[in-house]
XYZ file of C-alpha atoms in Angstrom:
313
model
C -0.231 -0.185 0.160
C 1.348 3.161 -1.254
C 0.584 6.676 1.325
C -1.214 7.926 -1.146
C -3.728 4.219 -0.790
C -3.128 5.139 2.748
C -5.199 8.657 2.520
C -7.818 7.401 0.414
C -8.297 4.028 3.263
C -8.132 6.432 6.609
C -10.908 8.990 4.144
C -13.261 5.001 3.256
C -12.563 4.400 6.919
C -14.081 7.623 7.559
C -17.084 7.505 5.377
C -17.914 4.077 7.001
C -18.270 4.518 9.985
C -20.353 7.522 9.672
C -23.037 5.237 7.681
C -22.490 2.329 9.889
C -23.189 4.458 12.736
C -19.382 4.203 14.937
C -19.874 8.112 14.431
C -22.225 10.725 14.315
C -24.374 11.043 11.410
C -22.906 15.117 11.043
C -18.894 14.403 11.715
C -17.420 15.789 7.774
C -15.824 13.192 5.970
C -13.301 14.893 4.069
C -12.103 14.437 0.312
C -8.476 14.418 1.654
C -5.813 13.798 4.728
C -2.627 14.639 5.099
C -0.433 11.170 5.357
C 3.269 12.088 6.379
C 6.483 10.215 7.267
C 6.472 9.664 10.655
C 8.778 11.887 12.641
C 11.948 10.994 14.025
C 11.467 9.112 18.089
C 7.132 9.120 16.941
C 5.330 5.828 15.795
C 5.271 3.757 13.250
C 5.777 4.234 9.640
C 3.215 6.769 8.783
C 0.804 9.373 11.012
C -1.769 11.674 10.127
C -4.148 14.505 11.879
C -7.474 13.222 10.568
C -8.607 12.527 13.939
C -8.831 15.992 14.787
C -10.397 17.888 11.384
C -13.405 14.575 11.887
C -13.902 15.722 15.999
C -14.319 19.003 15.281
C -16.850 18.896 12.860
C -19.101 17.626 15.927
C -17.346 18.169 18.965
C -16.029 14.485 20.418
C -12.605 14.385 21.507
C -10.332 13.247 18.983
C -8.444 10.830 20.933
C -12.376 8.730 20.598
C -12.273 9.470 17.453
C -8.878 8.386 16.683
C -9.711 5.587 18.225
C -12.532 4.073 16.403
C -10.613 4.646 12.891
C -7.587 2.596 14.602
C -9.913 0.058 15.290
C -11.564 -0.356 11.578
C -8.021 0.375 9.494
C -6.178 -2.113 11.402
C -7.699 -4.902 9.371
C -6.823 -3.128 6.153
C -4.758 -5.190 4.202
C -0.614 -3.741 4.565
C -1.446 -2.422 7.443
C 0.963 -4.173 10.062
C -1.461 -2.388 13.128
C -2.560 1.058 13.620
C -1.948 3.143 17.361
C -2.507 5.958 18.516
C -0.242 8.795 20.063
C -1.098 11.737 21.929
C -4.669 13.094 22.164
C -5.556 11.986 18.682
C -2.764 11.665 15.773
C -3.331 7.407 14.233
C 0.161 6.150 13.702
C 0.715 3.509 10.863
C 3.064 0.294 11.312
C 2.909 -0.567 7.448
C 3.956 -4.563 6.461
C 7.086 -4.496 4.063
C 6.508 -2.395 0.621
C 6.204 -5.612 -1.909
C 9.384 -4.542 -4.155
C 6.980 -6.356 -7.369
C 3.876 -4.138 -6.744
C 5.026 -0.683 -7.254
C 7.577 -1.284 -9.650
C 4.367 -2.677 -11.221
C 2.503 0.584 -10.384
C 5.330 2.700 -11.641
C 5.815 0.476 -15.028
C 1.749 0.689 -15.780
C 1.605 4.660 -14.475
C 5.602 5.305 -15.811
C 6.160 9.239 -15.645
C 3.049 9.979 -14.362
C 3.074 7.910 -11.637
C 2.592 9.257 -8.274
C 0.472 11.640 -10.045
C -3.240 12.466 -7.956
C -5.789 11.502 -9.907
C -7.016 15.395 -9.286
C -4.145 16.171 -11.189
C -6.457 14.861 -14.506
C -9.972 15.598 -16.418
C -12.196 18.975 -16.855
C -12.084 19.721 -12.939
C -8.941 20.039 -13.209
C -8.075 22.045 -16.519
C -11.170 23.922 -15.403
C -9.939 24.945 -11.568
C -6.469 26.013 -13.160
C -7.856 27.927 -15.117
C -10.160 29.987 -12.628
C -7.554 30.169 -10.923
C -5.243 31.920 -13.543
C -8.042 34.150 -14.671
C -7.881 34.939 -10.536
C -4.503 35.674 -10.364
C -4.198 38.046 -13.460
C -7.577 39.964 -11.784
C -4.853 40.690 -9.096
C -1.988 41.761 -11.286
C 0.211 38.744 -11.058
C 1.545 37.456 -14.996
C 0.923 34.248 -15.737
C 4.231 33.286 -15.221
C 3.499 34.198 -11.912
C 1.030 31.908 -11.493
C 3.476 28.706 -13.467
C 6.342 28.990 -12.523
C 7.272 25.590 -13.547
C 6.475 26.391 -17.400
C 8.004 29.296 -17.519
C 11.464 29.276 -19.605
C 14.236 30.439 -16.450
C 15.567 32.563 -19.339
C 12.606 34.709 -18.680
C 13.550 35.323 -15.353
C 17.010 35.203 -15.714
C 19.367 34.721 -18.448
C 22.714 35.910 -17.171
C 22.259 32.364 -15.114
C 20.988 31.113 -18.256
C 23.647 31.872 -20.042
C 25.897 30.467 -17.331
C 24.968 27.477 -16.417
C 22.491 26.392 -18.838
C 17.954 25.965 -18.673
C 18.533 22.869 -16.212
C 21.383 23.525 -14.043
C 19.665 27.030 -13.583
C 16.536 26.183 -12.654
C 17.814 22.759 -10.550
C 19.450 25.833 -8.690
C 16.173 28.084 -8.293
C 14.214 25.074 -7.160
C 16.495 23.499 -4.795
C 15.742 26.092 -1.553
C 12.417 26.781 -0.066
C 10.555 30.380 -1.623
C 12.140 32.415 0.776
C 15.570 31.739 -0.043
C 17.825 33.000 -1.576
C 19.277 30.267 -4.244
C 22.833 29.740 -4.622
C 24.484 30.056 -7.998
C 27.942 28.222 -8.185
C 29.913 26.529 -9.935
C 29.666 23.664 -8.063
C 26.329 23.805 -10.050
C 28.052 22.212 -13.544
C 30.739 19.814 -11.899
C 30.646 16.254 -13.896
C 30.671 13.720 -10.229
C 29.023 12.795 -7.865
C 29.604 15.040 -5.257
C 27.199 18.173 -7.889
C 23.736 16.723 -6.119
C 22.925 17.788 -10.103
C 24.853 16.103 -11.724
C 23.585 12.746 -9.131
C 19.957 12.720 -10.194
C 20.627 12.742 -13.942
C 23.213 10.713 -13.893
C 21.281 7.858 -11.308
C 18.989 8.547 -14.315
C 21.292 7.803 -17.583
C 22.602 4.528 -15.440
C 18.850 2.677 -14.925
C 19.005 3.190 -19.152
C 22.563 2.437 -19.400
C 21.681 -0.854 -17.368
C 18.886 -1.514 -19.747
C 20.518 -1.677 -22.914
C 23.526 -3.662 -21.354
C 20.952 -6.300 -20.112
C 19.286 -6.303 -23.670
C 22.968 -6.471 -25.307
C 22.923 -9.976 -23.110
C 19.740 -11.509 -23.892
C 17.492 -10.094 -21.013
C 15.337 -8.029 -20.391
C 13.046 -6.651 -17.157
C 10.275 -8.192 -15.000
C 8.655 -7.614 -12.077
C 9.389 -9.724 -9.487
C 10.932 -9.406 -4.795
C 13.461 -8.461 -5.128
C 15.234 -9.734 -1.070
C 17.650 -7.140 -1.213
C 15.689 -3.890 -3.439
C 13.164 -3.217 -0.195
C 15.244 0.421 0.743
C 14.997 1.720 -3.190
C 10.818 0.041 -3.567
C 10.322 1.898 0.353
C 11.685 5.242 -1.961
C 9.288 4.594 -5.468
C 7.035 3.838 -2.381
C 7.010 7.442 -1.077
C 7.003 9.481 -4.463
C 3.144 10.085 -4.854
C 3.106 11.300 -1.512
C 5.667 13.341 -1.800
C 4.370 14.669 -5.197
C 0.650 15.733 -3.095
C 2.676 16.901 -0.264
C 4.448 19.643 -2.167
C 1.976 20.156 -4.774
C -0.507 21.225 -1.320
C 2.671 22.928 -0.096
C 3.622 24.509 -3.055
C 6.795 23.443 -2.348
C 9.174 21.778 -5.421
C 12.595 21.973 -2.581
C 10.464 18.136 -1.301
C 10.746 17.011 -5.242
C 14.316 18.273 -5.978
C 15.357 16.343 -1.658
C 12.851 13.846 -2.868
C 15.032 12.772 -6.509
C 18.236 13.161 -4.081
C 17.380 10.746 -1.562
C 16.148 8.160 -5.173
C 19.315 8.697 -7.045
C 21.477 7.650 -3.574
C 19.247 4.351 -3.719
C 19.657 3.523 -6.901
C 23.280 3.699 -7.307
C 23.859 1.597 -4.082
C 21.769 -1.063 -6.226
C 22.438 -0.247 -9.487
C 25.571 -2.871 -9.151
C 23.429 -5.554 -7.860
C 21.678 -5.654 -11.446
C 23.225 -7.418 -13.969
C 25.592 -10.500 -13.607
C 28.834 -10.953 -12.778
C 31.258 -13.237 -14.849
C 30.573 -16.288 -16.140
C 27.065 -15.969 -13.852
C 24.177 -16.917 -16.401
C 21.283 -13.855 -15.956
C 17.729 -15.453 -13.933
C 14.925 -14.302 -12.430
C 16.960 -12.218 -10.032
C 18.532 -10.050 -12.222
C 14.940 -9.712 -14.282
C 14.043 -8.450 -11.281
C 16.620 -6.235 -10.425
C 16.656 -5.083 -13.859
C 12.780 -4.173 -13.332
C 13.417 -2.362 -10.196
C 16.225 -0.252 -11.211
C 13.954 0.399 -14.690
C 11.077 1.781 -12.423
C 14.074 3.746 -10.165
C 15.160 5.954 -13.253
C 10.789 6.351 -14.431
C 11.118 8.592 -11.215
C 13.438 9.954 -11.380
C 13.166 11.566 -14.761
C 8.880 11.754 -14.197
C 10.157 13.723 -11.376
C 13.318 16.049 -12.872
C 10.191 16.771 -16.190
C 7.882 18.466 -13.384
C 10.428 20.638 -12.240
C 11.198 21.252 -16.453
C 14.995 19.444 -16.194
C 16.408 17.222 -18.801
C 16.847 13.535 -18.047
C 19.880 13.058 -20.405
C 19.924 8.821 -20.992
C 23.702 9.979 -21.364
C 25.728 11.952 -19.873
């Protein structure tokens, strides 16, 4: 179960608890709930304050609402157990991530993996157009309303000439909007000490693995990878990162995520191809599928930031 799945599951649990009379009929069922990684020292893998919002709508103690939801959510497949902490936080201890299921989902959705359902369809377009019109009415330009699609050259031509469009965008997006981006020669360093290079290099390595495997006569096939858990967990976190970045208007969260995903892929990619006289096996195909999926996520994230993902570096 991905974090995005977990968010939808909590919403369903609230709805069902109201329908079954476990929560008052006037309890507000949220359209979405925030599910975040548990902070250091916390309980479990994920946590949500959803019970506070529901409790406020009916005047109940949040901990009582959380207890009702915890009973329902504890039996959901993929959830090992649910604990209520503090005044009413729901904390989830998840079953180990299935490498195969994560890889299959990435393969199915491609670079759109992690995008919310709300990002597609006529309603999304209408909302987006309305936001642009409202911003224009407030004297804001279209470029300000959609900075991710405005060419960087329009904002700082000197920086682009010095560092190139992609490196300039990376520097601008890797810090919070209220912080000043740092431009230096480090952006152009072609080694793994440079995070911008490292992310694109990790993607290029994923493509090289696919090409080299083809030369050895095998392709990728999703399967369980016993040593691929850390990388698969990072991929499973991607939908939650995108949701949070969109909600908080914080593209720097995507930048930080891409660095983490690249580091996990670079630590893993040495195990993908056969070594010496070793023959390609199902394990190699599964490892290749996981590395390929990681490359897909990196490419999708870079594309959201308006940065190219070159197949070779």
